Short mmCIF file of C-alpha atoms in Angstrom, two decimals:
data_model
loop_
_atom_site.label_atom_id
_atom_site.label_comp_id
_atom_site.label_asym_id
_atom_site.label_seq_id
_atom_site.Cartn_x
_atom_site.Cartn_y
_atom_site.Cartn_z
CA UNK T 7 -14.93 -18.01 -29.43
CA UNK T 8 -11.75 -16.82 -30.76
CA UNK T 9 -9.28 -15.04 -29.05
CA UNK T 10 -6.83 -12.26 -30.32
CA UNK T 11 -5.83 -13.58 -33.42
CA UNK T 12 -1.91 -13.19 -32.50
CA UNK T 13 0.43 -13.80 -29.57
CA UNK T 14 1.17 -10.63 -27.91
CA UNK T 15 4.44 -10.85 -25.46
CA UNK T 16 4.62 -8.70 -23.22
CA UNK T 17 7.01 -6.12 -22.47
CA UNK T 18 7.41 -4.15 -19.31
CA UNK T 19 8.89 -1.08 -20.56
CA UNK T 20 5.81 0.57 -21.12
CA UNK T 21 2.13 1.32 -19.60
CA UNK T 22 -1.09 -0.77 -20.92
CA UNK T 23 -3.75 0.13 -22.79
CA UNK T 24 -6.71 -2.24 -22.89
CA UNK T 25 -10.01 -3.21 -24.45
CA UNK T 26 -12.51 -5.48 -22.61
CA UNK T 27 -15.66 -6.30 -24.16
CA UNK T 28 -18.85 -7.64 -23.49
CA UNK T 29 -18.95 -10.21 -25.67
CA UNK T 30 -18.41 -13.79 -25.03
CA UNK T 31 -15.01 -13.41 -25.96
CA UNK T 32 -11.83 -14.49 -23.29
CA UNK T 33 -8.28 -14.69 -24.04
CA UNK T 34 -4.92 -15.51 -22.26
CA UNK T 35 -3.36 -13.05 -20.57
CA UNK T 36 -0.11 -13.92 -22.34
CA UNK T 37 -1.80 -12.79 -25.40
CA UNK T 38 -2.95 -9.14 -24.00
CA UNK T 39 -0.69 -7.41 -22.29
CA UNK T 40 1.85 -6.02 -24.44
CA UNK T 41 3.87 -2.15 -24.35
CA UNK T 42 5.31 -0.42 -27.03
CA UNK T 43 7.41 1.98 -25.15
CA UNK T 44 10.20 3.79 -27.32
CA UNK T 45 11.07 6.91 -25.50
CA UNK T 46 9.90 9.03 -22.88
CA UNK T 47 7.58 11.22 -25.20
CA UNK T 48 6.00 7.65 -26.56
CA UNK T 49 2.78 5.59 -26.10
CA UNK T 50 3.29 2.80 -23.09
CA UNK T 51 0.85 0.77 -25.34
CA UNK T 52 -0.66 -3.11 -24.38
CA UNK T 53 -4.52 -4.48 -25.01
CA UNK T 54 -6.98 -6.43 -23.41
CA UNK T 55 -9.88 -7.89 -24.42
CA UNK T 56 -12.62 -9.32 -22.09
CA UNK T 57 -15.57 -10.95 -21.38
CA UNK T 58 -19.12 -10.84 -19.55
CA UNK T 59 -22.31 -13.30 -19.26
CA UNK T 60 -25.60 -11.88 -20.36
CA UNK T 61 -28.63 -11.28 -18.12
CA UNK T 62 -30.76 -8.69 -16.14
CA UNK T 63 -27.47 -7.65 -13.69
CA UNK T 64 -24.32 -6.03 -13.73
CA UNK T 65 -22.02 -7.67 -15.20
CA UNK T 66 -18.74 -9.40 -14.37
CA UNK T 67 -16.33 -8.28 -16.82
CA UNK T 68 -13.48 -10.87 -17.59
CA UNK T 69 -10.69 -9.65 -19.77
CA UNK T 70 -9.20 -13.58 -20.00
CA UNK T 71 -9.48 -17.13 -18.96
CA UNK T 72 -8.78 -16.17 -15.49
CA UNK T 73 -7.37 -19.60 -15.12
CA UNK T 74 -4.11 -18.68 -16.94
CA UNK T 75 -3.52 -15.34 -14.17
CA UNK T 76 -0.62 -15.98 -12.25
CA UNK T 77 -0.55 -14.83 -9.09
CA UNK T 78 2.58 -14.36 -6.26
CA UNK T 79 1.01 -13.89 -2.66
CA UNK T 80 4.34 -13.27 0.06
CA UNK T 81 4.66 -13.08 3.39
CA UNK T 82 1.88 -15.01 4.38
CA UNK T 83 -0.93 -12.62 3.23
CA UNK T 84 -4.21 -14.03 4.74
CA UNK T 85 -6.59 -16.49 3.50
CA UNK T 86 -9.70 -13.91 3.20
CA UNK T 87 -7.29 -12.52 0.59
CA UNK T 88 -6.43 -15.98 -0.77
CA UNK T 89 -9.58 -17.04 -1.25
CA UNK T 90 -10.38 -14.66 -3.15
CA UNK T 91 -8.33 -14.55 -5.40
CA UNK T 92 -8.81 -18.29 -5.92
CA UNK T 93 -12.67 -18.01 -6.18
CA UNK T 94 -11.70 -16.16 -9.34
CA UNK T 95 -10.13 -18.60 -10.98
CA UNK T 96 -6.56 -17.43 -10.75
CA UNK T 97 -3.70 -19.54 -10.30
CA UNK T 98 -2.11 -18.67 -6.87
CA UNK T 99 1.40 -19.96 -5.45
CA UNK T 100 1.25 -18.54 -1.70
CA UNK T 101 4.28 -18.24 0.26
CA UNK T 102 4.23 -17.81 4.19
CA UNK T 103 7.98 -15.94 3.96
CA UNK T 104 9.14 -13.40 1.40
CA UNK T 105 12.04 -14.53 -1.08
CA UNK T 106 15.82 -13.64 -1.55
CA UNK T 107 16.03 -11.24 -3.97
CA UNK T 108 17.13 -13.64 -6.75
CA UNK T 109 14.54 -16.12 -6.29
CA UNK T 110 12.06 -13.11 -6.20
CA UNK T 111 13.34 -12.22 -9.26
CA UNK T 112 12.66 -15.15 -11.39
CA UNK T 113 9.82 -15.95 -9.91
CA UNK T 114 8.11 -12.35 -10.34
CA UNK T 115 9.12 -13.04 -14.47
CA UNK T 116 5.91 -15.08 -15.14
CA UNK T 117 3.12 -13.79 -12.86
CA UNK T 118 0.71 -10.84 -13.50
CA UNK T 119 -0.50 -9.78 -10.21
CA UNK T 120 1.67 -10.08 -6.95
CA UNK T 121 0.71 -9.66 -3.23
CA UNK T 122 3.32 -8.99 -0.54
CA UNK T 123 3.13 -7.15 3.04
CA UNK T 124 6.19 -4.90 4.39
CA UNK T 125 9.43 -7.07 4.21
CA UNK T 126 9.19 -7.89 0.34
CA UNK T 127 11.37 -5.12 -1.29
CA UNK T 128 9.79 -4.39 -5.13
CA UNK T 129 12.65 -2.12 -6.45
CA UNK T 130 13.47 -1.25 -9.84
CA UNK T 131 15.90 -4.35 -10.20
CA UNK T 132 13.24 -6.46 -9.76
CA UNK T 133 10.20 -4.78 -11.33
CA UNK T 134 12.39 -5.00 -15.02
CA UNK T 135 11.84 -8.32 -14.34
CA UNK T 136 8.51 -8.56 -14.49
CA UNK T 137 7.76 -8.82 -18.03
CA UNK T 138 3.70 -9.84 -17.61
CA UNK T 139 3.51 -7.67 -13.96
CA UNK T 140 0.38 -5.80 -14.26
CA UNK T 141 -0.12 -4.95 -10.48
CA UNK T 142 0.95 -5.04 -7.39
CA UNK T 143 -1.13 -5.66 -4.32
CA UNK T 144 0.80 -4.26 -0.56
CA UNK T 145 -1.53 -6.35 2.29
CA UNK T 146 -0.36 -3.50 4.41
CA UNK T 147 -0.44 0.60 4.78
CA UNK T 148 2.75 1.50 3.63
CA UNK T 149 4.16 1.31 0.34
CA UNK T 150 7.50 2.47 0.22
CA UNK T 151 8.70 -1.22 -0.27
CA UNK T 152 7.72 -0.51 -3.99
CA UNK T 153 9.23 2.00 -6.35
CA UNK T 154 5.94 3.50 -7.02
CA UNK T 155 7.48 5.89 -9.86
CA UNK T 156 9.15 3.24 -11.87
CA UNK T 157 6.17 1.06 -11.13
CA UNK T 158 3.79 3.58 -12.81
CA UNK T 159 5.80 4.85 -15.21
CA UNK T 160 5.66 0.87 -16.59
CA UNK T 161 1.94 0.42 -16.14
CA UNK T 162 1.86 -1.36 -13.00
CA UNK T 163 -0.79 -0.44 -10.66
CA UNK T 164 -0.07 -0.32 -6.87
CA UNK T 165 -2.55 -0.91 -4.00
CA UNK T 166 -2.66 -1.13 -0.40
CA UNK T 167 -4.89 -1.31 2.55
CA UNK T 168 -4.86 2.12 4.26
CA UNK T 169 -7.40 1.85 6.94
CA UNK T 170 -7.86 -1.76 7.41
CA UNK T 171 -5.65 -1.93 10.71
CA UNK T 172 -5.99 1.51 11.80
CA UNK T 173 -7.81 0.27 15.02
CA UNK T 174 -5.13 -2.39 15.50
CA UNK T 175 -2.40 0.15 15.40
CA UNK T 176 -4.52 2.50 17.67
CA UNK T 177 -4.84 -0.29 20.80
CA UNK T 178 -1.41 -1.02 20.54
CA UNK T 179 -0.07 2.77 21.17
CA UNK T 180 -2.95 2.71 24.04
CA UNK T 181 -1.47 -0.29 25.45
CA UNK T 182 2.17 1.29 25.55
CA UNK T 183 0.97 4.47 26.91
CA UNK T 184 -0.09 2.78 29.81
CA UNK T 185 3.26 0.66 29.96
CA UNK T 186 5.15 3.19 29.70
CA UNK T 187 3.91 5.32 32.42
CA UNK T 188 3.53 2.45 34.68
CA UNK T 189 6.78 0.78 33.51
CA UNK T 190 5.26 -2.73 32.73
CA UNK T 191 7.83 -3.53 30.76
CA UNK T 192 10.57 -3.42 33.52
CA UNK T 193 8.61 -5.12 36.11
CA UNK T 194 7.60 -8.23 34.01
CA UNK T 195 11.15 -8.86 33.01
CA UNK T 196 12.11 -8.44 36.41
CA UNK T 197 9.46 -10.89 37.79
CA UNK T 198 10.71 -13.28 34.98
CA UNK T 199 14.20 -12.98 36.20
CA UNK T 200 12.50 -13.81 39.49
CA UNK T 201 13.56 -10.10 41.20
CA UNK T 202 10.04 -8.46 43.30
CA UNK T 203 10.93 -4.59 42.67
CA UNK T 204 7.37 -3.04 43.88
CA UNK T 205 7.89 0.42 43.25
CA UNK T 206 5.88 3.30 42.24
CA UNK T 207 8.62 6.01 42.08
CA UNK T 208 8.06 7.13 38.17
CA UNK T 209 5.04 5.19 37.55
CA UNK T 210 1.54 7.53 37.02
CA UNK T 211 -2.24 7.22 35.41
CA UNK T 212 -2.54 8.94 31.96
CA UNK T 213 -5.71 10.04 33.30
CA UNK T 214 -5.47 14.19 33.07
CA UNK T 215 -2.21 13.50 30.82
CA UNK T 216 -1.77 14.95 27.29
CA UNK T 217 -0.96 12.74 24.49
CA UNK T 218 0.73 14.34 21.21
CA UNK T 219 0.04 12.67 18.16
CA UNK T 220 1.89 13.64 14.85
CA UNK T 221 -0.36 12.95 12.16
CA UNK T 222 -4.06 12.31 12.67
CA UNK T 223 -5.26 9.90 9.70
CA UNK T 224 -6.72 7.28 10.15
CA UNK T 225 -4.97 5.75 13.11
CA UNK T 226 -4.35 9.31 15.18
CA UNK T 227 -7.90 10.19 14.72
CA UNK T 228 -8.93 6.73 16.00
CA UNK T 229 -5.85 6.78 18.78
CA UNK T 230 -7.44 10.60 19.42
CA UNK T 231 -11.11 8.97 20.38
CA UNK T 232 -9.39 6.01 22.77
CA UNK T 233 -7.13 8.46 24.41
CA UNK T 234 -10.07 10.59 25.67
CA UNK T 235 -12.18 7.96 26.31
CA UNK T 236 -9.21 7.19 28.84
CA UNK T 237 -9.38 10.46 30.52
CA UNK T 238 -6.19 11.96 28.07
CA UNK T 239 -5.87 15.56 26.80
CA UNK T 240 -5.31 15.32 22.83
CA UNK T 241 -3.37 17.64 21.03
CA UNK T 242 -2.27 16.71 17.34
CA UNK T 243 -0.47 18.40 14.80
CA UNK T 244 -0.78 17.88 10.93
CA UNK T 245 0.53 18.76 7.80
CA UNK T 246 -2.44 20.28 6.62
CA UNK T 247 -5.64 21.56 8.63
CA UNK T 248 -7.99 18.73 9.95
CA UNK T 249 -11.54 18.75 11.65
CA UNK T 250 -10.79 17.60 15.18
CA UNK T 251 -12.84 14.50 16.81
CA UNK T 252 -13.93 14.92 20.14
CA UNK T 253 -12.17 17.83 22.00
CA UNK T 254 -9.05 17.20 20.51
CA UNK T 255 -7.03 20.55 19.25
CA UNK T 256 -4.82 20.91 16.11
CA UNK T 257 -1.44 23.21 17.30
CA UNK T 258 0.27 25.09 14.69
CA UNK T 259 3.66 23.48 14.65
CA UNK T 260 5.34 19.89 16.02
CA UNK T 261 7.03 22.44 18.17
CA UNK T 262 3.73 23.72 19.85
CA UNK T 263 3.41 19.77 20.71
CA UNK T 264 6.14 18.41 21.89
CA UNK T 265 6.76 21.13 24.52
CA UNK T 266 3.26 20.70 25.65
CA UNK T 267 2.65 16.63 25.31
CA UNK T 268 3.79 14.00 28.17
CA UNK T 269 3.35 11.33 25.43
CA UNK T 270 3.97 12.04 21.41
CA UNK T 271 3.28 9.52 19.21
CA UNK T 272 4.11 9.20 15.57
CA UNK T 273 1.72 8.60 12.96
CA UNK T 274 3.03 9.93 9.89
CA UNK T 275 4.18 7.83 5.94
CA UNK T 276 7.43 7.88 5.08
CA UNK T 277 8.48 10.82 3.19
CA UNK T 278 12.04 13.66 2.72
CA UNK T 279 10.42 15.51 4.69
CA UNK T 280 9.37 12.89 7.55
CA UNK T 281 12.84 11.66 7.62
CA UNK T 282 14.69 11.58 11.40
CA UNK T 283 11.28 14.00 11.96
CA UNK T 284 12.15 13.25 15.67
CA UNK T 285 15.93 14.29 16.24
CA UNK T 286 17.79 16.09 18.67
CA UNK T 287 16.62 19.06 18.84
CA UNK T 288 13.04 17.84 18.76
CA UNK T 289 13.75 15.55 21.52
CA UNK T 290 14.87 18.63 23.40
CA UNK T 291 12.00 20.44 23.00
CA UNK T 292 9.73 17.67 25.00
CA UNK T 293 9.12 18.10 28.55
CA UNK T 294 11.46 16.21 30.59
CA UNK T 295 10.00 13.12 31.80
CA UNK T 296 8.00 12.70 28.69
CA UNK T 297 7.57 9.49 26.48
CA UNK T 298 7.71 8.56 23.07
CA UNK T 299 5.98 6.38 20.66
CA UNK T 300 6.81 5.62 17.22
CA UNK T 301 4.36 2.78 15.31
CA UNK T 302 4.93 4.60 11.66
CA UNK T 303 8.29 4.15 9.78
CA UNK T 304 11.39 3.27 11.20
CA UNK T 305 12.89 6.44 9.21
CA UNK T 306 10.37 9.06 11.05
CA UNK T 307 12.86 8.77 14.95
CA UNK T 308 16.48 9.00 14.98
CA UNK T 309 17.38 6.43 17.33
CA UNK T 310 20.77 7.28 18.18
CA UNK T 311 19.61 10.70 19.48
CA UNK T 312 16.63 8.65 21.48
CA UNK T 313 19.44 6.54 22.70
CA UNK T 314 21.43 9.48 23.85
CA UNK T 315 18.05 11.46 25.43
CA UNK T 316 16.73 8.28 27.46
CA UNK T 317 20.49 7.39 28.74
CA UNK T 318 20.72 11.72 30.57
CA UNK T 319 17.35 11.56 31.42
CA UNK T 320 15.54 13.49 29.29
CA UNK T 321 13.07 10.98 28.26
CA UNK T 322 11.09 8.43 30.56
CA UNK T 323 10.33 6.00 27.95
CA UNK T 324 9.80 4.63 24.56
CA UNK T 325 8.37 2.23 22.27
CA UNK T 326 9.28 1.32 19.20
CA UNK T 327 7.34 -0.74 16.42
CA UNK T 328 9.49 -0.03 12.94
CA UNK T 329 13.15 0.75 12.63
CA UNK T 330 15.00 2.23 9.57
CA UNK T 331 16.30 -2.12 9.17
CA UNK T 332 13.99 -4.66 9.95
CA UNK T 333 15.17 -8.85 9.45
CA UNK T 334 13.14 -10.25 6.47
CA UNK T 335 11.99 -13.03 8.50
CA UNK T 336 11.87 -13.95 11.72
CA UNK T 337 15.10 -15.39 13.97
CA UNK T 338 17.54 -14.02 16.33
CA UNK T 339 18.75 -10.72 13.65
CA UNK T 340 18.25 -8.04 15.72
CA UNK T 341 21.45 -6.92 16.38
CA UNK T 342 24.41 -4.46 15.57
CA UNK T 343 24.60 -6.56 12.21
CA UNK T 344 21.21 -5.10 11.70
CA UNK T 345 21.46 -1.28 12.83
CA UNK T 346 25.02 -0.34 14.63
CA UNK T 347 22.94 1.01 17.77
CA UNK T 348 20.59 -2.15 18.10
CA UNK T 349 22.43 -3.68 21.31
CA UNK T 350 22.85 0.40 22.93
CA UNK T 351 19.08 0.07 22.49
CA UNK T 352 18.27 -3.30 23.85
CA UNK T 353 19.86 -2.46 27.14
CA UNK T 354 17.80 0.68 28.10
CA UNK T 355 15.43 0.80 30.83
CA UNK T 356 11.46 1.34 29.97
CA UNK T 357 11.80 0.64 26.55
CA UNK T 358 9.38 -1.42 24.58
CA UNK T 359 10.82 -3.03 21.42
CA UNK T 360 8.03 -4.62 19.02
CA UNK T 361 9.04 -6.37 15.28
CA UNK T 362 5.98 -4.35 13.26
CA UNK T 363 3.27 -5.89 14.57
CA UNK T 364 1.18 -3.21 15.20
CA UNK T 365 -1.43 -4.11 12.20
CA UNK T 366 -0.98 -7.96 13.10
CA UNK T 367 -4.04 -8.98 14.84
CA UNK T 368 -6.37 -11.60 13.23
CA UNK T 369 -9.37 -8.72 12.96
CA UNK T 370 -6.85 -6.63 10.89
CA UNK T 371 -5.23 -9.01 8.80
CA UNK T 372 -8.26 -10.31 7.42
CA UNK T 373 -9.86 -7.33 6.96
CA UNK T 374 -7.06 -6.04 4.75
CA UNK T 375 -6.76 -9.84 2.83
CA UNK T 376 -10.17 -8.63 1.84
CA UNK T 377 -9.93 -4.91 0.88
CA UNK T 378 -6.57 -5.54 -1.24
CA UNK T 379 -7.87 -8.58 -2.95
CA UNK T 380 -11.17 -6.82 -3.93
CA UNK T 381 -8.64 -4.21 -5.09
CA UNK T 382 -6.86 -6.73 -7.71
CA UNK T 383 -10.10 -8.23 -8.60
CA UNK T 384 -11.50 -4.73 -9.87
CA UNK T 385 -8.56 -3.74 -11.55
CA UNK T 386 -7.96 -7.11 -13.31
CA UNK T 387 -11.20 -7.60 -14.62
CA UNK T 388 -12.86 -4.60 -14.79
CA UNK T 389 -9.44 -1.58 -14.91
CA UNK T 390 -10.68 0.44 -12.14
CA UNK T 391 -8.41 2.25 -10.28
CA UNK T 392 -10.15 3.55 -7.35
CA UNK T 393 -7.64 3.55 -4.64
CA UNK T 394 -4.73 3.26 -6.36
CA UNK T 395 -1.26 5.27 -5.19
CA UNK T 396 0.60 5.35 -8.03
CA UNK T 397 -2.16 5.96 -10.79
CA UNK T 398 -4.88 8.20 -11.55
CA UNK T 399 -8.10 7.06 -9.85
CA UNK T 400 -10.24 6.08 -12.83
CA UNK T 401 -13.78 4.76 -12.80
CA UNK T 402 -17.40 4.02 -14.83
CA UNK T 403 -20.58 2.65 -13.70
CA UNK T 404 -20.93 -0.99 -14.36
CA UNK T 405 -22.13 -2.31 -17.85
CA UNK T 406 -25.52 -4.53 -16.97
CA UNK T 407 -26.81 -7.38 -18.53
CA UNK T 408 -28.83 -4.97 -21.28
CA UNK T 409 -25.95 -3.70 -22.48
CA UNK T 410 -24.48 -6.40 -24.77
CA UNK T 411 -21.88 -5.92 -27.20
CA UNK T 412 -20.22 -3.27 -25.31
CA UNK T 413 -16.66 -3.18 -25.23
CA UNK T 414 -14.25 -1.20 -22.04
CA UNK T 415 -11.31 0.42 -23.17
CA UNK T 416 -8.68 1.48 -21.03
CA UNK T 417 -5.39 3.34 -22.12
CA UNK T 418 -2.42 4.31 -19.72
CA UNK T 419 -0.02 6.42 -21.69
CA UNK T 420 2.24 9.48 -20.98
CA UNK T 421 0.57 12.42 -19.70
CA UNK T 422 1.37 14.43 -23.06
CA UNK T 423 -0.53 17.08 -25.49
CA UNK T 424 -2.46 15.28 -28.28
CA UNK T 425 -2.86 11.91 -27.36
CA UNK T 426 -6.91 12.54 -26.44
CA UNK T 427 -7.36 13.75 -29.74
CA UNK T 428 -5.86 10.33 -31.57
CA UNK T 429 -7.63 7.89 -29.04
CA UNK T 430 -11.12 9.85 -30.10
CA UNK T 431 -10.36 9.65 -33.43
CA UNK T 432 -9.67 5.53 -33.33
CA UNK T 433 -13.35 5.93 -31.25
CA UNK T 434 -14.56 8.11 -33.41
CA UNK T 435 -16.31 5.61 -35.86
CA UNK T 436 -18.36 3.91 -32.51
CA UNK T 437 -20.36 5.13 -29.77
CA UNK T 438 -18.92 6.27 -26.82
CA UNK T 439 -21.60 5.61 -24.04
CA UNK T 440 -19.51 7.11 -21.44
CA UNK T 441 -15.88 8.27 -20.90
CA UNK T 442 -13.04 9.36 -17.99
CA UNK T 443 -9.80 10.56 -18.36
CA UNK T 444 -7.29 11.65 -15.72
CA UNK T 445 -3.48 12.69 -14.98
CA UNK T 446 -1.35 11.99 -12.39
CA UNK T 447 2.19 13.18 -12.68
CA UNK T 448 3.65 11.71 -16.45
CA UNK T 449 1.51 9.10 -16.40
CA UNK T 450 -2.72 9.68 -17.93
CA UNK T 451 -5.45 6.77 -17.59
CA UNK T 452 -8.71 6.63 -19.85
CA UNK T 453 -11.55 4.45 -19.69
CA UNK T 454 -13.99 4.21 -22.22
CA UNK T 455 -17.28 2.03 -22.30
CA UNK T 456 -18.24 1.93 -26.22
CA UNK T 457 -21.78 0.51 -27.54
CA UNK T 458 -22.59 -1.47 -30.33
CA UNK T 459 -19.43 -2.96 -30.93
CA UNK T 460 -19.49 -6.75 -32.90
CA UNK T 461 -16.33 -9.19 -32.70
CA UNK T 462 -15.32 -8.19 -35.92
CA UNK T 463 -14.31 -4.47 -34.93
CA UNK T 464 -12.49 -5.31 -32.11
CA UNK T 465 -9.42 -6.63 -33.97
CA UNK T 466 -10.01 -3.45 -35.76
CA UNK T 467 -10.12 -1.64 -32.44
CA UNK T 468 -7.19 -3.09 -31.06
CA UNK T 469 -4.48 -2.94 -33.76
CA UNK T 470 -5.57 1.31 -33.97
CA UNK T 471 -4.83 1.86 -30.86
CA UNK T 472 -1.96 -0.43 -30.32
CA UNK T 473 -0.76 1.53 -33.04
CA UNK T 474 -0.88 4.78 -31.53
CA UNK T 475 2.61 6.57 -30.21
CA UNK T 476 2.01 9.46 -27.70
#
């Protein structure tokens, strides 16, 4: 079949808007995505057309000869996730490391759809660069290695994983809990050193022990069940109010737990308002002798003042998993080059100092290969945005197999007055079997699945609404 009957380049200063049809009909995906962005008050524009086989199911939509989607996978993102991707049909150049920011650069200029984890830094710089970038998979919870705004305001869908490791994370703070209070991590290196210091001046169960944890999503909640399972007293404090598992109890303020808690731990994203969360005078209201966990982001603990509170005293112990500068690959960089206090921390006693592994056990990488890839699959084939962060979540019931010559259109445009009133009228003329619209922040996202549509209208289709400015 024919494809669109021009060469659409695309441009990345705008949002997409898209049409995928039932038809036997595929395309490149150098001929689709295209944006029409002006101003700030004007459409992000871009098309797609697409594909489906016929039968008794629901259908596969393909909006392109898959074969031509280029694909950049960083950081060694697991092979659940690269497989499928491949099993699509996509063309995917994996990487076990992330890049220098140059090479990232030009190679992010020719792909539609890239994968990385946390060390692979997607700023503005190098999203402007990414003239075909349609989204952006994160094989990891956090995202704020991606400029989400600029990313959505150019039509560039975001996705992450942000559950898959929660038990991961979860057995890890379990495990230092236990080091801490028995100070496991002194003793080995002692041992290694080949120093027998049996001592248990300092060292205590957790049994009948209260554990503080700041921000019970999905890992606190799970860390919340393990704790007690243990024998632990949970107390957690959240932004908002949450139903408690177990016999867990929500206190009013991070106050209210850290004078009560002989371990806190830190399970919160990285926000203004999370920023050195944990500073001097919260590590003053602890109890003395307490310990302290942080497995979130390395911007949530001020580590100079944890520095200064382990050195008098004040605190038993820590672990730490993130730090406000991590190394973007692995090697002996994890010094004062890195932060200025790295080497005051290294030297403390009862410390335990992880490189961000708390999601990296096989179980967790693979299960978030396979949630994020699933992710990209649905959104390039289909445009649904269920579980996006940086879009409105956006999706229809699947077309079946007795609903030929339907066509999907999707249009991402700013969140302005009017602009539902000129994409019905460009429907207007065809049946609209079922529709969703929604708004987040400037940027809107509509999906339409329209009936009885023949090859011939689609050109007709495409060049209304690619014509559209709002």
């Amino acid at each position: 079949m024919e494809a669109i009957p021009k060469d659409i380049s695309p441009k990345r200063d705008g949002l997409s808007l898209a049409v995928s049809n039932s038809l036997s009909l595929s395309t490149s995906p150098n001929a689709i995505f295209q944006s029409s962005y002006q101003s700030p008050t004007s459409s992000f524009g871009g098309l797609r057309l697409a594909r489906a086989s016929t039968g008794a199911f629901p259908k596969q939509l393909k909006p392109f000869a898959t074969e031509d989607i280029k694909i950049l996978l960083l950081e060694n993102v697991n092979q659940t996730g690269r497989d499928n991707l491949t099993s699509q049909g996509y063309q995917v150049d994996f990487h076990k490391s992330s890049l220098p920011e140059d090479e990232l650069i030009a190679k992010i200029r020719d792909v539609h759809v890239i994968g990385i984890r946390s060390k692979t830094k997607l700023t503005a710089r190098v999203l402007r660069e990414a003239k075909n970038l349609i989204v952006i998979g994160c094989f990891c919870i956090g995202t704020n290695q991606v400029d989400l705004q600029y990313a959505a305001q150019h039509g560039i869908a975001v996705f992450n994983s942000p559950f898959s490791n929660s038990r991961s994370v979860a057995e890890l703070i379990v495990g230092e809990v236990i080091s801490l209070a028995r100070q496991l991590g002194d003793r080995s290196n002692e041992l290694h050193k080949g120093t027998w210091n049996k001592v248990s001046n300092g060292c205590w169960e957790i049994r009948g022990k209260t554990l503080g944890i700041i921000g019970y999503g999905h890992i606190g909640s799970q860390l919340s069940v393990l704790a007690e399972a243990m024998g632990m007293s949970v107390i957690y404090y959240d932004a908002v109010n949450l139903m408690a598992l177990g016999s867990a109890r929500q206190v009013p303020t991070l106050a209210a737990l850290l004078n009560h808690a002989d371990f806190v731990t830190c399970h919160v994203p990285e926000l203004p308002e999370t920023k050195n969360m944990i500073g001097p005078q919260q590590l003053d209201q602890m109890k003395k002798g307490s310990y302290l966990i942080n497995a979130s982001r390395g911007s949530v603990v001020d580590i100079p003042s944890l520095i200064d509170a382990m050195r008098s005293g004040k605190i038993a112990g820590a672990a730490l998993d993130v730090y406000p500068s991590e190394p973007g690959g692995n090697g002996d960089y994890f010094t004062n080059d890195l932060n200025p206090w790295a080497e005051d921390l290294r030297s403390l006693k009862n410390i335990i100092l992880t490189p961000h592994i708390g999601g990296s056990t096989e179980e967790a990488q693979s299960a978030i290969g396979v949630e994020v890839s699933e992710a990209l699959v649905r959104y390039v084939n289909e445009g649904t945005t269920l579980g996006c962060v940086n879009m409105p979540e956006v999706n229809l019931r699947s077309l079946t197999m007795d609903e030929p010559n339907h066509v999907r259109v999707i249009f991402i445009h700013h969140n302005v007055p009017g602009v539902l009133r000129k994409v019905n009228e460009v429907l207007g003329n065809h049946n609209v079997d079922k529709q969703m619209t929604d708004s987040r922040g400037d940027v809107a996202y509509l999906m339409a699945d329209i009936s009885n549509v023949n090859q011939s209208e689609i050109k007709e289709l495409y060049e209304s609404l690619e014509s559209l400015s709002c």
